[in-house]
Short mmCIF file of C-alpha atoms in Angstrom, two decimals:
data_model
loop_
_atom_site.label_atom_id
_atom_site.label_comp_id
_atom_site.label_asym_id
_atom_site.label_seq_id
_atom_site.Cartn_x
_atom_site.Cartn_y
_atom_site.Cartn_z
CA MET A 28 0.00 0.00 0.00
CA ALA A 29 2.85 2.36 0.82
CA GLU A 30 4.62 1.44 -2.42
CA LEU A 31 1.43 2.24 -4.36
CA GLY A 32 1.27 5.65 -2.67
CA LEU A 33 -2.10 4.95 -1.02
CA CYS A 34 -0.83 5.75 2.46
CA SER A 35 2.17 5.39 4.75
CA ARG A 36 3.10 2.05 6.35
CA ARG A 37 1.83 3.30 9.72
CA GLU A 38 -1.45 4.37 8.18
CA ALA A 39 -1.72 1.05 6.32
CA ASP A 40 -1.60 -0.84 9.64
CA GLU A 41 -4.32 1.42 11.04
CA TYR A 42 -6.58 1.08 8.00
CA ILE A 43 -6.19 -2.70 7.83
CA SER A 44 -7.00 -3.05 11.54
CA ARG A 45 -10.15 -0.95 11.04
CA GLY A 46 -11.27 -2.98 8.03
CA TRP A 47 -10.83 -0.04 5.67
CA VAL A 48 -8.76 -1.89 3.06
CA LEU A 49 -10.27 -3.84 0.19
CA VAL A 50 -8.46 -6.34 -2.03
CA ASP A 51 -10.37 -7.23 -5.17
CA GLY A 52 -13.44 -5.78 -3.47
CA GLN A 53 -13.10 -7.88 -0.29
CA VAL A 54 -12.31 -6.41 3.14
CA VAL A 55 -8.90 -7.39 4.52
CA ASP A 56 -8.49 -6.77 8.26
CA VAL A 57 -5.55 -9.03 9.16
CA LEU A 58 -2.08 -7.47 9.30
CA GLY A 59 0.48 -9.31 7.19
CA THR A 60 -2.02 -10.64 4.65
CA LYS A 61 -0.23 -11.51 1.41
CA VAL A 62 -1.43 -9.76 -1.74
CA LEU A 63 -0.41 -10.65 -5.28
CA PRO A 64 0.83 -7.94 -7.68
CA SER A 65 -2.12 -8.71 -9.94
CA GLN A 66 -4.68 -7.95 -7.22
CA HIS A 67 -6.39 -4.58 -6.87
CA ILE A 68 -6.05 -2.70 -3.57
CA GLU A 69 -8.30 0.21 -2.63
CA LEU A 70 -9.23 2.17 0.47
CA HIS A 71 -12.72 2.35 1.94
CA LYS A 72 -14.37 5.76 1.79
CA TYR A 73 -13.86 6.11 5.55
CA ALA A 74 -10.09 5.96 5.08
CA ALA A 75 -10.32 8.50 2.28
CA GLN A 76 -12.29 10.82 4.58
CA VAL A 77 -9.65 10.48 7.31
CA GLN A 78 -6.91 11.27 4.81
CA ALA A 79 -8.81 14.29 3.50
CA GLY A 80 -8.94 15.68 7.04
CA ARG A 81 -5.18 15.51 7.54
CA VAL A 82 -3.31 18.76 7.02
CA THR A 83 0.10 19.90 5.86
CA ILE A 84 1.67 23.06 7.27
CA LEU A 85 4.18 25.30 5.49
CA ILE A 86 6.39 27.34 7.83
CA ASN A 87 8.99 29.98 7.04
CA LYS A 88 11.44 28.80 9.69
CA PRO A 89 13.65 31.42 11.35
CA VAL A 90 17.18 30.81 12.64
CA GLY A 91 17.26 29.22 16.09
CA TYR A 92 14.54 26.59 15.68
CA VAL A 93 15.14 22.89 15.03
CA SER A 94 13.06 20.93 12.56
CA GLY A 95 12.11 18.04 14.82
CA GLN A 96 12.37 17.33 18.54
CA ALA A 97 13.72 20.02 20.88
CA GLU A 98 17.47 19.73 21.40
CA ASP A 99 20.23 21.59 23.26
CA GLY A 100 17.73 24.11 24.59
CA TYR A 101 16.37 25.01 21.15
CA GLU A 102 12.66 24.84 20.43
CA PRO A 103 11.16 22.82 17.58
CA ALA A 104 9.61 24.74 14.70
CA VAL A 105 6.20 23.25 15.51
CA VAL A 106 5.87 25.76 18.40
CA LEU A 107 5.34 28.40 15.70
CA PHE A 108 2.16 26.60 14.63
CA LYS A 109 -0.40 28.63 16.57
CA PRO A 110 -3.29 30.83 15.47
CA GLU A 111 -1.55 34.15 16.07
CA ASN A 112 1.29 33.15 13.71
CA ARG A 113 -0.96 32.20 10.81
CA TRP A 114 -0.19 34.25 7.70
CA GLU A 115 -2.99 36.59 6.76
CA GLY A 116 -2.38 35.65 3.12
CA ASP A 117 -3.37 32.00 3.75
CA ASN A 118 -6.17 31.36 1.26
CA SER A 119 -6.47 27.60 1.81
CA GLY A 120 -9.93 27.91 3.35
CA ILE A 121 -8.93 25.44 6.09
CA PRO A 122 -10.09 26.51 9.58
CA PHE A 123 -7.52 26.17 12.36
CA SER A 124 -8.16 23.28 14.77
CA PRO A 125 -6.20 21.88 17.74
CA VAL A 126 -6.76 18.46 16.11
CA HIS A 127 -4.14 19.48 13.57
CA TYR A 128 -1.42 19.10 16.21
CA GLN A 129 -2.00 15.35 16.40
CA GLY A 130 0.68 13.39 14.58
CA LEU A 131 2.14 16.53 13.02
CA ALA A 132 5.76 15.82 12.04
CA PRO A 133 8.46 17.40 9.88
CA ALA A 134 8.79 16.03 6.34
CA GLY A 135 12.47 16.82 5.95
CA ARG A 136 15.02 18.78 7.93
CA LEU A 137 16.25 22.34 7.90
CA ASP A 138 19.32 23.15 10.00
CA ILE A 139 18.99 25.29 13.11
CA ASP A 140 21.01 28.07 11.47
CA SER A 141 19.11 27.88 8.16
CA VAL A 142 15.84 29.59 7.25
CA GLY A 143 13.01 29.13 4.81
CA LEU A 144 10.42 26.60 3.77
CA LEU A 145 9.79 23.77 6.24
CA VAL A 146 6.97 21.24 5.88
CA LEU A 147 5.08 19.71 8.81
CA THR A 148 2.42 17.16 7.95
CA GLN A 149 -0.11 14.70 9.36
CA ASP A 150 -0.29 12.98 5.98
CA GLY A 151 1.88 9.90 5.49
CA VAL A 152 1.57 10.12 1.71
CA VAL A 153 2.97 13.66 1.74
CA ALA A 154 5.83 12.58 4.02
CA LYS A 155 6.67 9.62 1.76
CA THR A 156 6.58 11.88 -1.31
CA LEU A 157 9.05 14.32 0.22
CA ILE A 158 11.41 12.13 2.24
CA GLY A 159 10.74 8.56 1.15
CA GLU A 160 13.69 6.45 0.08
CA ASN A 161 12.87 6.93 -3.61
CA SER A 162 11.81 10.58 -3.42
CA GLN A 163 12.85 12.68 -6.43
CA VAL A 164 11.25 15.94 -5.25
CA GLU A 165 13.51 18.94 -5.82
CA LYS A 166 14.50 21.28 -3.01
CA GLU A 167 15.82 24.71 -3.99
CA TYR A 168 18.05 26.97 -1.90
CA LEU A 169 19.72 30.36 -1.99
CA VAL A 170 23.13 30.05 -0.35
CA ARG A 171 25.29 33.02 0.58
CA VAL A 172 28.97 32.04 0.71
CA SER A 173 32.43 33.41 1.40
CA GLY A 174 35.69 32.24 -0.13
CA HIS A 175 36.90 31.64 -3.67
CA LEU A 176 35.30 29.03 -5.91
CA LYS A 177 37.27 27.81 -8.90
CA ALA A 178 35.57 26.55 -12.05
CA GLU A 179 36.48 22.99 -11.06
CA GLY A 180 34.80 23.55 -7.71
CA LEU A 181 31.54 24.56 -9.37
CA ARG A 182 31.70 21.45 -11.53
CA LEU A 183 32.19 19.28 -8.44
CA LEU A 184 29.23 20.91 -6.68
CA ASN A 185 27.05 19.92 -9.62
CA HIS A 186 28.35 16.34 -9.66
CA GLY A 187 31.39 14.63 -8.27
CA LEU A 188 31.39 15.03 -4.48
CA GLU A 189 31.02 12.36 -1.80
CA LEU A 190 29.61 12.59 1.73
CA ASP A 191 29.68 9.84 4.34
CA GLY A 192 31.39 7.53 1.85
CA GLU A 193 28.61 7.83 -0.74
CA LYS A 194 28.55 9.69 -4.04
CA LEU A 195 26.00 12.46 -4.09
CA LYS A 196 23.25 12.56 -6.66
CA PRO A 197 23.72 15.11 -9.46
CA ALA A 198 22.71 18.60 -8.37
CA ARG A 199 22.19 21.90 -10.16
CA VAL A 200 24.34 24.70 -8.77
CA TRP A 201 25.07 28.10 -10.30
CA TRP A 202 25.91 31.65 -9.27
CA GLN A 203 22.87 33.76 -8.42
CA ASN A 204 25.06 36.82 -7.88
CA LYS A 205 28.65 37.55 -6.83
CA ASP A 206 28.29 36.08 -3.32
CA GLN A 207 25.26 33.80 -3.59
CA LEU A 208 24.79 30.36 -5.12
CA ARG A 209 21.53 28.70 -6.08
CA PHE A 210 21.29 24.97 -5.30
CA ILE A 211 18.70 22.46 -6.51
CA LEU A 212 18.98 19.07 -4.83
CA ARG A 213 17.04 15.81 -4.96
CA GLU A 214 18.37 14.46 -1.65
CA GLY A 215 18.83 15.77 1.85
CA LYS A 216 21.78 14.51 3.85
CA LYS A 217 22.48 16.20 7.17
CA ARG A 218 23.95 19.68 6.60
CA GLN A 219 24.54 18.63 3.01
CA ILE A 220 24.96 22.02 1.37
CA ARG A 221 27.27 23.33 4.08
CA ARG A 222 29.45 20.23 3.84
CA MET A 223 29.46 20.34 0.02
CA CYS A 224 30.66 23.93 0.13
CA GLU A 225 33.39 23.11 2.62
CA LEU A 226 34.73 20.46 0.25
CA VAL A 227 35.32 23.10 -2.43
CA GLY A 228 36.75 25.77 -0.13
CA LEU A 229 33.63 27.81 0.59
CA GLN A 230 31.97 28.76 3.86
CA VAL A 231 28.20 29.14 4.04
CA VAL A 232 27.18 32.36 5.77
CA GLY A 233 23.46 32.17 5.00
CA LEU A 234 21.08 29.50 3.68
CA GLN A 235 17.42 29.82 2.74
CA ARG A 236 15.17 27.11 1.26
CA ILE A 237 12.83 28.73 -1.24
CA ARG A 238 11.09 25.79 -2.91
CA ILE A 239 10.06 22.17 -2.35
CA GLY A 240 8.74 20.55 -5.51
CA ARG A 241 6.06 22.82 -6.98
CA ILE A 242 5.58 24.78 -3.75
CA LEU A 243 7.41 28.08 -3.36
CA LEU A 244 8.15 29.91 -0.12
CA GLY A 245 6.82 33.01 -1.86
CA ASP A 246 5.69 35.88 0.37
CA LEU A 247 5.22 33.80 3.52
CA PRO A 248 6.78 35.95 6.28
CA ARG A 249 9.56 34.64 8.50
CA GLY A 250 8.15 32.89 11.59
CA GLN A 251 4.66 32.51 10.12
CA TRP A 252 2.82 29.55 8.59
CA ARG A 253 0.02 28.61 6.25
CA TYR A 254 -1.87 25.46 5.30
CA LEU A 255 -1.15 23.62 2.08
CA ALA A 256 -4.36 24.27 0.15
CA PRO A 257 -6.47 21.37 -1.20
CA ASN A 258 -5.60 22.38 -4.78
CA GLU A 259 -1.83 22.45 -4.13
CA SER A 260 0.62 19.59 -4.56
CA PHE A 261 4.37 19.17 -4.28
CA ILE A 262 4.53 17.13 -7.48
CA GLY A 263 3.10 17.35 -11.00
CA GLY A 264 2.19 20.28 -13.20
CA ASP A 265 3.66 23.77 -13.09
CA ILE A 266 5.37 25.32 -10.07
CA GLU A 267 3.01 27.23 -7.79
CA SER A 268 3.50 30.94 -7.40
#
């Protein structure tokens, strides 16, 4: 079910236990039931209704907040998710509810000293899309740097570096202006951009994530949040403005 993109593995266990999964039209409510590739799997309407009620939050994270659990005295970005911090430009039509705190988790990391677009979601499908093992969703960054970058260094940033003993996937990196690079990545190792820059003799002095898939940070103010609207998606079609 997770491989088909119907839900996350955790959600699959819940839906099966509730009898909300049908295989070839028959209810399956036993965890671990074997299903053949030729069989058709679908979710009951109740599961679809539960999924439709799950929200995704977009936050413009400031410096000094961690993406996930609190650490070293720093607060998690989820503390910014409160009514008074909701962006007045949020046109999702979704009313705020305390229920939206339940199971809300970051779908990807953003370093404590980095700013920009951070996604928190209740939706396992969204999380899998953004951070699943086979995710190909682009993340775009503006990176202010100091130091001197040779032409060979720029080539290596695009393709040719290793981190943690593994070759990095090809990236797209170019100069935005004289002291700022633009990065587009399809993976997200810990402090990846900072470590990539160090390997070619640069120091990152500022990093902002401005896009995830089709969704742009846009005019969302620093420290504020909005809901991902029902008509928005991280994948497919043109990039949202």
